[in-house]
Each structure stands twice: as C-alpha cells, then as structure tokens.
XYZ file of C-alpha atoms in Angstrom:
695
model
C -24.530 6.019 -61.838
C -26.561 7.317 -58.865
C -24.168 5.622 -56.357
C -21.093 7.276 -57.947
C -22.721 10.712 -57.719
C -23.592 10.158 -54.036
C -19.959 9.183 -53.336
C -18.625 12.404 -54.942
C -20.999 14.519 -52.869
C -19.824 12.848 -49.647
C -16.170 13.495 -50.595
C -16.901 17.149 -51.185
C -18.647 17.395 -47.841
C -15.673 15.802 -46.025
C -13.293 18.315 -47.693
C -15.415 21.190 -46.395
C -15.268 19.797 -42.851
C -11.459 19.436 -43.094
C -11.117 23.093 -44.118
C -13.237 24.191 -41.166
C -11.019 22.175 -38.782
C -7.903 23.847 -40.262
C -9.341 27.298 -39.551
C -10.204 26.262 -36.002
C -6.602 25.104 -35.412
C -5.338 28.434 -36.713
C -7.357 30.394 -34.095
C -6.134 28.088 -31.312
C -2.544 28.778 -32.401
C -3.166 32.535 -32.299
C -4.452 32.350 -28.765
C -1.351 30.447 -27.650
C 0.914 33.163 -29.128
C -0.940 35.892 -27.265
C -0.213 34.124 -23.955
C 3.602 34.078 -24.471
C 5.813 35.988 -21.838
C 6.374 39.663 -22.448
C 10.143 39.212 -22.625
C 9.804 37.308 -25.771
C 7.313 39.570 -27.409
C 9.924 41.718 -29.165
C 12.513 39.072 -30.057
C 12.688 38.811 -33.804
C 9.520 40.874 -33.985
C 9.966 41.862 -37.564
C 10.637 38.348 -38.676
C 7.699 37.048 -36.759
C 5.491 39.791 -38.139
C 6.468 38.833 -41.655
C 5.914 35.211 -40.809
C 2.551 35.939 -39.276
C 1.632 38.120 -42.204
C 2.380 35.309 -44.565
C 0.471 32.929 -42.355
C -2.444 35.356 -42.283
C -2.340 35.640 -46.053
C -2.326 31.875 -46.363
C -5.109 31.588 -43.803
C -7.077 34.246 -45.680
C -6.612 32.305 -48.886
C -7.586 29.105 -47.140
C -10.548 30.908 -45.617
C -11.642 32.062 -49.056
C -11.236 28.520 -50.374
C -13.099 27.195 -47.325
C -15.905 29.641 -47.963
C -16.010 28.542 -51.558
C -16.014 24.923 -50.431
C -18.741 25.692 -47.864
C -20.792 27.315 -50.613
C -20.223 24.373 -52.855
C -20.976 22.086 -49.912
C -24.223 23.941 -49.296
C -25.118 23.529 -52.955
C -24.092 19.888 -52.847
C -26.083 19.473 -49.653
C -29.175 20.597 -51.544
C -28.287 18.280 -54.394
C -27.680 15.521 -51.825
C -31.143 16.178 -50.397
C -32.601 15.854 -53.888
C -30.581 12.711 -54.459
C -31.726 11.322 -51.129
C -35.310 11.937 -52.189
C -34.556 10.300 -55.535
C -32.862 7.444 -53.678
C -35.984 6.860 -51.560
C -38.114 6.953 -54.698
C -35.873 4.391 -56.409
C -35.169 2.373 -53.308
C -37.174 -0.635 -54.605
C -35.178 -0.631 -57.808
C -31.932 -0.464 -55.791
C -33.153 -3.337 -53.593
C -33.947 -5.328 -56.737
C -30.499 -4.513 -58.121
C -28.985 -5.594 -54.823
C -30.948 -8.884 -55.041
C -29.712 -9.389 -58.566
C -26.177 -8.648 -57.395
C -26.509 -11.301 -54.681
C -27.866 -13.762 -57.257
C -24.923 -12.976 -59.511
C -22.565 -13.562 -56.587
C -24.324 -16.934 -55.948
C -23.955 -17.805 -59.609
C -20.301 -16.824 -59.491
C -19.887 -19.105 -56.477
C -21.597 -21.973 -58.322
C -19.444 -21.250 -61.360
C -16.359 -21.398 -59.211
C -17.514 -24.743 -57.790
C -18.064 -26.036 -61.318
C -14.621 -24.798 -62.297
C -13.108 -26.598 -59.336
C -14.996 -29.765 -60.289
C -13.849 -29.353 -63.887
C -10.258 -29.089 -62.751
C -10.696 -32.208 -60.591
C -12.315 -34.011 -63.545
C -9.513 -32.914 -65.846
C -6.996 -34.259 -63.379
C -8.879 -37.570 -63.202
C -9.088 -37.692 -67.012
C -5.361 -37.043 -67.238
C -4.730 -39.855 -64.775
C -6.998 -42.225 -66.736
C -5.344 -41.137 -69.975
C -1.943 -42.002 -68.567
C -3.221 -45.402 -67.428
C -4.912 -45.984 -70.826
C -1.723 -45.111 -72.706
C 0.176 -47.588 -70.594
C -2.379 -50.327 -71.272
C -2.460 -49.380 -74.977
C 1.326 -49.740 -75.193
C 1.062 -53.151 -73.562
C -1.702 -54.209 -75.982
C 0.306 -52.998 -78.962
C 3.215 -55.085 -77.805
C 0.949 -58.106 -77.482
C -0.562 -57.309 -80.928
C 2.890 -57.330 -82.532
C 3.576 -60.699 -80.971
C 0.240 -62.098 -82.203
C 0.820 -60.652 -85.687
C 4.201 -62.321 -85.841
C 2.611 -65.639 -84.905
C -0.168 -65.086 -87.508
C 2.402 -64.406 -90.210
C 4.025 -67.726 -89.421
C 0.659 -69.501 -89.556
C -0.228 -67.776 -92.854
C 3.052 -68.853 -94.382
C 2.249 -72.416 -93.354
C -1.197 -72.186 -94.948
C -0.035 -70.578 -98.199
C 0.570 -73.903 -99.864
C -2.785 -75.297 -98.754
C -4.658 -72.158 -99.860
C -3.128 -72.347 -103.330
C -5.444 -75.229 -104.186
C -8.416 -73.289 -102.813
C -7.413 -70.248 -104.881
C -7.368 -72.377 -107.998
C -10.817 -73.691 -107.091
C -12.092 -70.130 -106.556
C -10.687 -69.142 -109.956
C -12.493 -72.034 -111.553
C -15.651 -71.043 -109.701
C -15.326 -67.436 -110.916
C -14.896 -68.685 -114.471
C -17.963 -70.855 -114.061
C -19.968 -67.912 -112.685
C -18.826 -65.749 -115.614
C -19.894 -68.449 -118.033
C -23.242 -68.742 -116.207
C -23.778 -64.953 -116.362
C -22.981 -64.968 -120.080
C -25.386 -67.857 -120.526
C -28.143 -65.979 -118.669
C -27.599 -62.922 -120.882
C -27.718 -65.011 -124.054
C -30.820 -66.911 -122.904
C -32.873 -63.794 -122.089
C -35.313 -64.344 -124.967
C -35.700 -68.049 -124.142
C -35.993 -67.688 -120.395
C -39.067 -69.893 -120.023
C -37.444 -72.802 -121.829
C -34.236 -72.635 -119.761
C -35.708 -72.175 -116.277
C -34.732 -75.716 -115.290
C -31.148 -75.126 -116.430
C -30.938 -71.830 -114.532
C -32.221 -73.663 -111.482
C -29.415 -76.200 -111.899
C -26.886 -73.378 -112.124
C -28.244 -71.916 -108.896
C -27.982 -75.333 -107.272
C -24.402 -75.579 -108.524
C -23.564 -72.191 -107.105
C -25.054 -73.209 -103.760
C -22.997 -76.404 -103.838
C -19.865 -74.360 -104.554
C -20.667 -72.126 -101.610
C -21.151 -75.194 -99.443
C -17.859 -76.570 -100.724
C -16.111 -73.327 -99.813
C -17.544 -73.673 -96.318
C -16.316 -77.281 -96.224
C -12.824 -76.093 -97.224
C -12.794 -73.579 -94.391
C -13.775 -76.276 -91.948
C -11.016 -78.484 -93.398
C -8.476 -75.697 -92.827
C -9.514 -75.426 -89.201
C -9.146 -79.161 -88.770
C -5.703 -79.064 -90.408
C -4.569 -76.422 -87.909
C -5.513 -78.560 -84.908
C -4.339 -82.015 -85.909
C -2.147 -83.577 -88.539
C -4.337 -86.613 -88.976
C -7.222 -84.475 -90.237
C -4.989 -83.099 -92.985
C -5.227 -86.322 -94.944
C -9.014 -86.321 -94.599
C -9.127 -82.703 -95.821
C -7.013 -83.552 -98.868
C -9.341 -86.415 -99.758
C -12.357 -84.140 -99.321
C -10.733 -81.518 -101.515
C -10.028 -84.094 -104.214
C -13.678 -85.161 -104.131
C -14.815 -81.563 -104.427
C -12.440 -80.948 -107.353
C -13.743 -84.088 -109.054
C -17.350 -82.971 -108.595
C -16.438 -79.497 -109.866
C -14.891 -80.978 -112.990
C -18.032 -83.010 -113.559
C -20.189 -79.919 -113.179
C -17.921 -78.038 -115.562
C -18.355 -80.750 -118.200
C -22.085 -80.538 -117.596
C -22.026 -76.786 -118.160
C -20.112 -77.271 -121.416
C -22.888 -79.585 -122.596
C -25.492 -76.983 -121.574
C -23.552 -74.304 -123.445
C -23.634 -76.433 -126.600
C -27.390 -76.902 -126.199
C -27.770 -73.182 -125.560
C -26.054 -72.236 -128.809
C -28.384 -74.535 -130.693
C -31.394 -72.914 -129.032
C -30.070 -69.440 -129.797
C -29.709 -70.301 -133.459
C -33.225 -71.713 -133.457
C -34.537 -68.500 -131.791
C -32.832 -66.354 -134.398
C -34.525 -68.334 -137.143
C -37.874 -67.955 -135.363
C -37.351 -64.197 -134.996
C -36.779 -63.870 -138.724
C -39.926 -65.893 -139.407
C -41.923 -63.820 -136.875
C -40.738 -60.591 -138.509
C -41.857 -61.859 -141.915
C -45.222 -62.913 -140.490
C -45.647 -59.524 -138.766
C -45.049 -57.704 -142.051
C -47.514 -60.015 -143.768
C -50.063 -59.356 -140.979
C -49.706 -55.579 -141.364
C -50.207 -55.933 -145.111
C -53.353 -58.011 -144.564
C -54.712 -55.512 -141.973
C -54.178 -52.648 -144.411
C -56.010 -54.586 -147.096
C -58.791 -55.421 -144.608
C -59.193 -51.758 -143.620
C -59.421 -50.716 -147.249
C -61.990 -53.414 -147.936
C -63.956 -52.469 -144.778
C -64.024 -48.834 -145.880
C -65.364 -49.873 -149.293
C -67.998 -52.077 -147.600
C -69.052 -49.177 -145.338
C -69.477 -46.933 -148.359
C -71.558 -49.585 -150.089
C -73.544 -50.736 -146.983
C -74.917 -47.944 -144.660
C -76.228 -50.567 -142.257
C -72.694 -51.883 -141.685
C -71.445 -48.327 -141.051
C -74.217 -47.850 -138.485
C -73.286 -51.061 -136.707
C -69.654 -49.966 -136.603
C -70.663 -46.616 -135.112
C -72.527 -48.390 -132.293
C -70.036 -51.265 -132.010
C -68.730 -50.119 -128.613
C -72.275 -49.877 -127.237
C -73.266 -53.368 -128.414
C -70.149 -54.929 -126.850
C -71.623 -56.904 -123.908
C -70.237 -56.998 -120.396
C -69.159 -60.418 -119.166
C -71.454 -61.308 -116.257
C -71.507 -64.617 -114.372
C -73.951 -67.134 -115.745
C -76.963 -67.010 -113.415
C -80.040 -69.019 -114.270
C -83.117 -67.246 -112.924
C -84.757 -68.944 -109.974
C -88.184 -70.368 -110.799
C -89.648 -70.025 -107.306
C -89.440 -66.929 -105.126
C -87.289 -67.324 -102.008
C -88.909 -65.915 -98.834
C -87.415 -62.517 -98.048
C -86.386 -63.286 -94.455
C -84.752 -66.539 -95.585
C -82.806 -64.664 -98.282
C -81.597 -62.131 -95.704
C -80.527 -64.916 -93.346
C -78.512 -66.594 -96.114
C -76.959 -63.226 -97.033
C -75.875 -62.665 -93.435
C -74.272 -66.138 -93.372
C -72.540 -65.369 -96.692
C -71.062 -62.197 -95.177
C -69.685 -64.089 -92.190
C -68.115 -66.750 -94.403
C -66.186 -63.972 -96.184
C -64.907 -62.496 -92.906
C -67.399 -59.588 -93.001
C -69.389 -58.815 -89.864
C -72.172 -56.324 -90.608
C -74.809 -55.780 -87.913
C -78.250 -57.022 -88.903
C -79.542 -53.428 -88.714
C -77.089 -52.379 -91.468
C -78.041 -55.288 -93.749
C -81.768 -54.647 -93.297
C -81.329 -50.895 -93.815
C -79.397 -51.394 -97.068
C -81.891 -53.985 -98.324
C -84.890 -51.771 -97.491
C -83.295 -48.700 -99.088
C -82.901 -50.609 -102.376
C -86.559 -51.697 -102.219
C -87.713 -48.041 -102.029
C -85.994 -47.116 -105.307
C -89.181 -45.493 -106.666
C -89.004 -42.688 -104.104
C -85.318 -42.965 -103.171
C -83.527 -44.114 -106.355
C -80.044 -43.786 -104.817
C -78.589 -45.495 -101.736
C -75.420 -43.826 -100.440
C -72.916 -45.479 -98.079
C -70.900 -42.702 -96.436
C -68.210 -42.570 -93.767
C -64.519 -42.916 -93.125
C -62.321 -45.120 -95.282
C -61.893 -48.783 -94.379
C -65.340 -49.460 -92.843
C -66.500 -51.864 -95.565
C -68.695 -49.509 -97.593
C -67.665 -50.920 -101.000
C -67.771 -54.564 -99.913
C -71.345 -54.367 -98.616
C -73.070 -53.925 -102.029
C -70.652 -56.326 -103.770
C -71.173 -59.180 -101.306
C -74.901 -58.410 -101.081
C -75.242 -58.797 -104.862
C -73.272 -62.068 -104.825
C -75.405 -63.507 -102.011
C -78.723 -62.406 -103.577
C -77.923 -63.520 -107.143
C -77.835 -59.965 -108.548
C -75.507 -58.915 -111.362
C -73.295 -55.962 -110.533
C -71.141 -53.354 -112.236
C -68.774 -50.909 -110.491
C -67.952 -47.446 -111.825
C -64.926 -45.675 -110.321
C -65.901 -41.990 -110.235
C -63.138 -39.625 -111.382
C -62.617 -36.039 -110.099
C -62.949 -34.690 -113.656
C -66.537 -35.928 -114.121
C -68.824 -32.978 -114.825
C -71.620 -34.176 -117.136
C -73.914 -37.187 -117.820
C -71.568 -38.158 -120.666
C -69.112 -39.382 -118.038
C -71.771 -41.900 -116.952
C -72.985 -43.134 -120.338
C -70.366 -42.151 -122.927
C -70.009 -39.720 -125.840
C -69.818 -39.660 -129.619
C -66.250 -39.375 -130.922
C -66.549 -37.277 -134.074
C -62.993 -38.088 -135.184
C -63.524 -41.844 -135.093
C -67.244 -41.468 -135.925
C -68.030 -43.943 -133.160
C -69.886 -43.820 -129.867
C -67.523 -44.454 -126.908
C -69.731 -46.262 -124.403
C -69.109 -46.715 -120.693
C -69.698 -49.940 -118.779
C -72.953 -48.490 -117.401
C -74.342 -47.842 -120.899
C -73.311 -51.314 -122.107
C -74.893 -52.920 -119.026
C -78.149 -50.954 -119.436
C -78.323 -52.168 -123.064
C -78.294 -55.747 -121.777
C -80.897 -55.046 -119.049
C -83.143 -52.877 -121.289
C -86.792 -54.039 -121.179
C -88.611 -51.837 -123.705
C -86.480 -50.230 -126.441
C -84.201 -53.021 -127.669
C -86.505 -53.946 -130.558
C -86.015 -50.455 -132.035
C -82.225 -50.785 -132.217
C -80.137 -52.090 -135.122
C -78.379 -54.760 -133.087
C -75.681 -56.912 -134.725
C -76.729 -60.270 -136.049
C -76.544 -62.987 -133.452
C -76.609 -60.551 -130.490
C -78.263 -62.510 -127.625
C -76.925 -60.976 -124.422
C -80.219 -59.700 -123.023
C -80.739 -60.026 -119.264
C -83.911 -57.965 -118.935
C -85.577 -60.417 -116.535
C -82.721 -60.339 -114.033
C -81.464 -57.679 -111.612
C -78.484 -55.301 -111.891
C -76.799 -53.385 -109.039
C -74.736 -50.349 -110.132
C -72.093 -49.124 -107.675
C -70.669 -45.594 -108.044
C -67.451 -46.007 -106.064
C -66.252 -42.822 -104.271
C -69.048 -40.923 -105.988
C -68.239 -37.593 -104.300
C -64.748 -37.259 -105.731
C -66.612 -35.064 -108.245
C -69.705 -32.899 -107.804
C -72.633 -35.339 -107.805
C -74.934 -32.563 -109.053
C -72.803 -32.176 -112.188
C -72.779 -35.734 -113.524
C -75.659 -37.508 -111.734
C -78.308 -34.885 -110.977
C -80.063 -35.113 -114.358
C -80.095 -38.903 -114.281
C -81.323 -38.848 -110.668
C -84.292 -36.724 -111.764
C -85.038 -39.261 -114.536
C -84.969 -42.088 -111.994
C -87.364 -40.177 -109.771
C -89.694 -39.442 -112.703
C -90.154 -43.114 -113.676
C -92.627 -43.789 -110.836
C -95.138 -41.404 -112.470
C -94.895 -42.724 -116.052
C -96.587 -45.581 -117.845
C -93.674 -47.676 -119.038
C -95.949 -49.426 -121.550
C -96.558 -46.127 -123.371
C -93.452 -45.214 -125.376
C -94.342 -41.516 -125.446
C -94.959 -41.315 -121.705
C -91.912 -43.480 -121.049
C -89.697 -40.952 -122.867
C -89.983 -38.616 -119.845
C -87.675 -40.917 -117.865
C -85.444 -42.175 -120.677
C -81.785 -41.323 -121.250
C -81.082 -40.059 -124.770
C -77.548 -40.946 -125.885
C -75.540 -38.488 -127.981
C -75.035 -40.279 -131.335
C -73.859 -37.390 -133.503
C -75.583 -36.658 -136.820
C -78.361 -39.144 -137.647
C -79.876 -40.077 -140.977
C -83.479 -39.166 -141.723
C -84.709 -42.703 -141.111
C -82.501 -43.265 -138.038
C -83.740 -42.921 -134.440
C -81.553 -42.043 -131.455
C -80.662 -44.648 -128.855
C -82.845 -44.392 -125.744
C -82.195 -46.221 -122.446
C -84.994 -46.703 -119.939
C -83.862 -47.448 -116.329
C -86.450 -49.977 -115.221
C -86.869 -51.259 -111.685
C -84.482 -54.111 -112.507
C -81.562 -51.641 -112.213
C -80.624 -50.489 -108.685
C -78.184 -47.677 -107.943
C -75.907 -47.293 -104.932
C -72.773 -45.288 -104.229
C -69.972 -44.924 -101.688
C -68.410 -41.707 -100.457
C -65.429 -41.123 -98.179
C -65.733 -38.122 -95.901
C -62.340 -36.409 -96.044
C -60.707 -33.231 -97.366
C -60.549 -34.569 -100.955
C -64.304 -35.118 -101.411
C -67.432 -33.046 -102.043
C -70.472 -32.953 -99.761
C -73.960 -33.925 -100.934
C -76.497 -31.177 -101.532
C -79.970 -31.252 -99.954
C -81.397 -32.125 -103.394
C -79.424 -35.377 -103.477
C -80.042 -36.139 -99.779
C -83.839 -35.761 -100.277
C -83.729 -38.317 -103.103
C -81.385 -40.783 -101.416
C -81.025 -42.981 -98.365
C -77.681 -42.100 -96.754
C -76.236 -44.863 -94.552
C -73.330 -43.349 -92.648
C -70.650 -45.671 -91.299
C -69.137 -44.192 -88.117
C -65.770 -44.892 -86.527
C -65.780 -48.418 -85.043
C -65.991 -48.414 -81.275
C -63.450 -51.241 -81.090
C -60.807 -52.190 -83.647
C -60.390 -55.933 -83.847
C -58.881 -58.523 -86.181
C -61.449 -60.756 -87.829
C -60.799 -64.489 -87.825
C -61.098 -65.883 -91.347
C -63.574 -68.703 -91.847
C -62.307 -72.108 -92.851
C -64.297 -72.068 -96.092
C -66.027 -69.099 -97.755
C -69.401 -69.659 -99.383
C -69.591 -69.360 -103.165
C -71.820 -66.715 -104.823
C -75.419 -67.681 -105.426
C -75.811 -69.654 -108.653
C -79.505 -68.819 -109.129
C -80.230 -65.271 -110.255
C -82.858 -63.126 -108.552
C -85.696 -62.473 -111.016
C -87.288 -59.051 -111.309
C -90.752 -60.470 -110.595
C -89.518 -61.981 -107.323
C -87.874 -58.698 -106.314
C -91.076 -56.788 -107.039
C -93.007 -59.309 -104.941
C -90.830 -58.307 -101.981
C -91.734 -54.650 -102.660
C -95.520 -55.068 -102.333
C -95.725 -54.393 -98.567
C -98.413 -52.110 -97.109
C -98.726 -50.627 -93.616
C -101.767 -51.349 -91.461
C -103.953 -48.325 -90.754
C -102.920 -48.196 -87.066
C -99.211 -48.270 -87.912
C -99.704 -45.638 -90.604
C -101.467 -43.295 -88.157
C -98.752 -43.745 -85.526
C -96.011 -43.148 -88.110
C -97.751 -40.028 -89.457
C -97.900 -38.575 -85.926
C -94.172 -39.140 -85.456
C -93.380 -37.647 -88.866
C -95.528 -34.577 -88.109
C -93.749 -33.930 -84.800
C -90.401 -34.488 -86.490
C -91.231 -31.955 -89.216
C -92.269 -29.423 -86.543
C -88.818 -29.707 -85.009
C -87.128 -29.402 -88.405
C -89.252 -26.329 -89.184
C -88.061 -24.723 -85.937
C -84.497 -25.385 -87.096
C -85.184 -23.890 -90.537
C -84.891 -27.303 -92.261
C -88.492 -28.453 -92.940
C -89.231 -31.248 -95.424
C -92.133 -31.737 -97.835
C -94.233 -34.510 -99.376
C -91.307 -36.328 -101.011
C -89.512 -37.039 -97.721
C -92.806 -37.830 -95.984
C -93.731 -40.432 -98.606
C -90.192 -41.834 -98.648
C -90.286 -42.459 -94.870
C -93.662 -44.225 -95.158
C -92.422 -46.327 -98.094
C -89.297 -47.285 -96.143
C -91.352 -48.367 -93.120
C -93.735 -50.354 -95.336
C -90.829 -52.216 -96.997
C -88.869 -52.912 -93.814
C -88.517 -56.688 -93.250
C -91.030 -58.144 -90.778
C -88.979 -59.924 -88.150
C -90.746 -61.751 -85.382
C -90.174 -60.180 -81.957
C -88.938 -56.800 -83.235
C -90.738 -53.513 -83.642
C -90.042 -52.888 -87.311
C -91.939 -49.570 -87.289
C -89.579 -47.985 -84.712
C -86.541 -49.476 -86.421
C -87.634 -48.016 -89.770
C -88.297 -44.581 -88.240
C -84.883 -44.548 -86.537
C -83.203 -45.567 -89.811
C -84.886 -42.743 -91.731
C -83.949 -40.167 -89.089
C -80.370 -41.391 -89.375
C -80.394 -41.474 -93.196
C -82.432 -38.365 -94.099
C -82.827 -36.001 -91.166
C -79.525 -35.874 -89.292
C -77.387 -35.211 -92.423
C -79.445 -32.029 -92.921
C -78.529 -30.790 -89.408
C -74.771 -30.715 -89.942
C -73.410 -27.241 -89.246
C -76.530 -25.864 -87.493
C -75.694 -23.449 -84.663
C -76.481 -24.997 -81.281
C -77.143 -21.659 -79.598
C -80.704 -20.489 -80.288
C -81.826 -23.857 -81.740
C -82.263 -25.776 -78.488
C -86.070 -26.123 -78.884
C -85.878 -27.616 -82.379
C -83.095 -30.021 -81.442
C -85.038 -31.091 -78.367
C -88.067 -31.946 -80.528
C -85.915 -34.111 -82.797
C -84.392 -35.746 -79.713
C -87.885 -36.657 -78.416
C -88.705 -38.452 -81.684
C -85.451 -40.416 -81.426
C -86.391 -41.321 -77.851
C -89.800 -42.480 -79.109
C -88.037 -44.698 -81.681
C -86.234 -46.367 -78.750
C -82.844 -46.450 -80.511
C -80.115 -46.073 -77.861
C -77.047 -45.906 -80.160
C -78.713 -43.312 -82.400
C -79.713 -41.240 -79.367
C -76.142 -41.337 -78.028
C -74.739 -40.322 -81.414
C -77.238 -37.436 -81.641
C -76.278 -36.183 -78.172
C -72.575 -36.383 -79.064
C -73.325 -34.133 -82.026
C -75.002 -31.630 -79.669
C -71.965 -31.625 -77.352
C -69.701 -30.253 -80.077
C -67.113 -27.736 -78.886
C -67.360 -25.865 -82.184
C -70.811 -24.576 -81.284
C -72.411 -26.366 -84.258
C -74.123 -29.730 -84.632
C -71.689 -32.379 -85.889
C -72.994 -35.628 -87.359
C -70.380 -38.313 -87.919
C -72.663 -41.336 -88.035
C -72.502 -44.258 -85.634
C -71.192 -47.785 -85.409
C -74.231 -50.097 -85.405
C -72.017 -52.765 -83.881
C -72.119 -50.966 -80.535
C -75.718 -51.813 -79.765
C-alpha cells in the first residue's frame, strides 16, 4: 500500500515538471517571433493576433493548471517527505518483506523445478504404461493359449475324476453320519471316546487317501504305465472305504442300543431324583421336630459351620527339638529345590520377625508384585512343619466379622471363616467350655499355625484388623491360665441371642498361631498407618537388580513330615542379649531416636523394646555380627517406612543422624537404598525397599 502511494506521488511530480517545460517552450517561441523581419510584421496581422490571443488564452489556462499542479506538487512534496520519513521508519519491515519476496521467488523456482520433474516423471510413467500394456497383451495371449490347453487336459481328466467325486460323496455321507452319531452320543461321550477316536482315524485315512489320489492323478498325467497302478490303488482305497463303511454301520447299531439304554437310565434317574427330594423333605421335617424337642441339637446346628474342621496335612509332632540353625539350613535347601532363591538375610529376617510375635504380632511382606512375597511364608511353613491357612483379603472388608464370621439371623446359624475354624482347632484353653459335636477330635493345640493375609491392604487394615491386632498385643501382659485375665485378649464371636445357661464362644490367640500378610504397593492398595507399622515388622521387597530365569531343580523336596511343636518353637524364643551387647544396642537406638525426633517422627517404649527383642531372637551364626544385622533389619522394617514423604529441605540434620546409624550397622545395600531415597527429584524422601540379592 505504501509503495503504490509513493508511485502516485512521483507521477504527480513528473506532471508538474512537464507543465513547467511547456511554459518554458512557450516563452522561447515568443522570443523567436519578436526577432522576425519588419516586413513580415504586418502580414496577416489580424489573423496572427487572433491566433496569438488564442495561444495566450491557452497558455494562461495551462499556466493556471500548472500553478495548480505546482501547488499540488508542493503539497505532495510535503506528503512525500512524510512518506519518506515513514519509509525510513519502516525500512526494516520493507527489507523483511523483500527477503520474504526473495524466498517466495526461490520457492517458486523450486516449485517450477518440481513441476518439470513431475512432467518428466509423467512422461516416463506413460512410456512404462505403454510398455506394460504391450507386455500385458502378450501375457493375455499366452494365458488364452494355456487356458485352451488346460481345458483339453480337464476334459481328459473328467472321466478319472468321476470316480474320485463318487468317493468324495461317500466320504461326505460318512462325515454326516459321524456328525449325527456325535450329536446322538453327547450324553454318553465317555463311553464312546474310543469310537470317536476311530472315526477321527478314519477321517485322517480318508484325507490321506485323497492325497494319494492327487498323487495318482499327477502320475497319470506323466506316464501311461502309472495309470494302471493308480487304478489298482483306487480300487484298494474303495475296498477299504467299503470296509470302514460296514464298520460304521455296526457302530451305528451299537450306538442305537446304547441310546435306548441311556433313555431307560434317564427315566430311572428321574424317578430316583424325585424319591430323593421326597426323602429330603421328610428329613427336614423330622430334623425340625428334633430341634424343637432337643435344644442341644439346635445349638449344635447353629455352630455347625464353626465346628467344621479344616483339612490340614497329617503332621506328627517331632519328639526332639531340631537345632534352630539346622532348621534354617534345611529351609534354605527346601527353597532352592522349589526354584526359589531368597537371600539368607531375608529368610533370617522373616524367621526372627515371627519369633518376636509378643511385641510385633504381625509380619508384613510389602513390595511390587511378582517378587515372591506370598511364596515365602507358604514354603517356610512347609519346610518347618507348620500348618498354614491363607485368607484372600477383599476390598469390601471393613470389620472383624470379615476375619472371623457373623451370625446369619435368617438361617439362625453362625457363618464361620477359615480363620475361625482353624483357631477352633488350635485353641488351647476354651475348648472344654464349648458344646462340641460328639466324636469331634480335630484338636491341634500342640502344633503351630501360620495365618497368611494375602494382599491385606486391598482394604483398610485399620478397619478389619486393628481391633484384633490390639488383642494380639495385649496377650503378652495377661496370665493365660486365669480365664478372667485371659478374656482381655480373647475374641468374642457374635452368636446372636443366647439362652440363659449358654456362654458365648471365645477364641484365644495363643503363641501357637503366627500372623503374616502380603501387600502390593500400587494404585489399587491402601498404605499402612503408623499404628500398624509400630506393631509390625515390615519386610519390603524392592525391584530386583537383575531379572533372570531360574533353572528348575531336578527333584523338589517334599514338605516336612514332622510337625513343629509349640514347646520347641518357644525354646527358640528364649534368647537373651549379653549386657555388653544390650548397652551397645541401647546407644544406637538412642542416637536413632534423636534423629527421628529431629524429623518429627520419634518412637516410644514399644518400638524400643521391639528392636531389642528382635536382636535377642536373631539367629546366632558363626562369623557374622548378628547385632548389626538385627539393627539394620529393624531400621529397614520399622524406621524407614515412617520417613516416606518427609521433605528433604530443612530435614538434612535428622536424615544425617539416621544415615550415621546405618553406617554403624555396616549394611552397604541398606545405605545405598537410603541414599537413593534422599536423592529423590520430588523433594521428598522415597523408600521403595531394596533387593537383598544385591549384596
């Protein structure tokens, strides 16, 4: 727009200059006339005067127009000056526009080159198309010739294929008969498996015969001598087919007989079913009358689900106690025979955590899925001779009834869980007060039971397990020989309305029942509260440093046939720390608590006593510093889970104190895992556990 305006101004300026030149020419012409000879001055004077007058009038008009143009030119000159100033101000923009114009010209040139190439390519394509059409016409001609030859060959084979067509028709009929036979023999499938197998074999033979016929046809095309051989082969196949057909007819006859027999059996079964329903109705009526007449029988029926025993393997209790280290060595060998490689630190940590059940009644195995958390307690129980029961936690669990069961008021029966039924069998104190059915002899009170809560954090642990966890913690302060003091730690089952002379069912969790649980750490699970962490040993399974395929052993060991007795287990739990070790451990625990206090996460007497109990129960292994190993385990299990989410900024002193205790425990993998948690990019401490296989 600015360039067009500048062009108009220049045109106006040129017009003004042209007018000025016209005026100058007029004055030069006047001077020439004044210099003419005197003799000519009066020739045609009047005409010349008129002419000059007209010329003067025209010149005057032109002069007026020139003046107007000069005025306009002056005005345009001022506007041009303004535009020139504007042009200088927008010179960079004009330069940029000029650069863009040059780029557009370059693009146009490239586009033109591409167009030229496209035209050349189109010409080449047209040439190739012409060549292809010529070749295609030639191929079509050859195709017509080949088709003509094939038609002749097919006409020659028509007679030979007629026999094959008849054979295929017979085969189709046979297959239809076989399909009908399969449909009719649906109810007697087990009895006719051998016959169906024969039909399959026959079908395979027919397929093979079809392949043989094709090969015969090929041989007939190449040589006349082979034609006779093919005919003989075909006759043999037809003969075999006829034999198979006769065989199928015999099978069909047998099938009809079986079908008739099945129909008779169905009628008899229907009659027996009706008679059974009649007897059950009579039995229910009689049972109801018996219940009304016998309150004791009604009571037994109400508790029937609770008295139903779980089926455990038959384990005869060992008479002599096996040394603890020897039992751990055999357990480690049992793991390896089942293609499970747990580091010795993990096995010892799990074993020690179970031994400290008085102070830490729950052992939790946490981490990502697929690290062997569920297999560890199962294989441990098998190797140690401990009975086990697994409870799959459901997301809907929200009360202790989900653990032990509830009273169904519609059925007037207690619906017991596997945990309640197992605790009935392992009960040591209250069984004599129960109205057990006659002949009930499923007690296992002298053995050991391991309860596994699988994926325990699918629901809030505080909702369904917190009350029971408090009962387990209370049992260390009660006298289990005193029934009134023992009631503080007992579980009271909901049995509905009781008679005046009837007592509720109480379950006491003795030391012969151990509790462990697994939890996957993902978006579908709940985290553990500090209350649960303080009362539990949390073994966290980190991501494996290396993923490898285990080589299966040639022969896996069988589970232990001798059961672990409670008295032998308690003998393993009688360890005490020497005074020097106790003083050293107390110093470490004090410094550790100072660091936790700086971080706003101090612990109290419960955690202090739990750490000492864990160290006292840690297996004594020759050549290892069990005190440092126990301290490192407890830092991993109890302390570091509490630090998750702590802001790194401003808490450097407290974290450094905890780091010094880990350094004192001389546990390299734990120290590396702790430092990785401090290097979190989120600005908070992240604890993901560690793989004990790395060191």
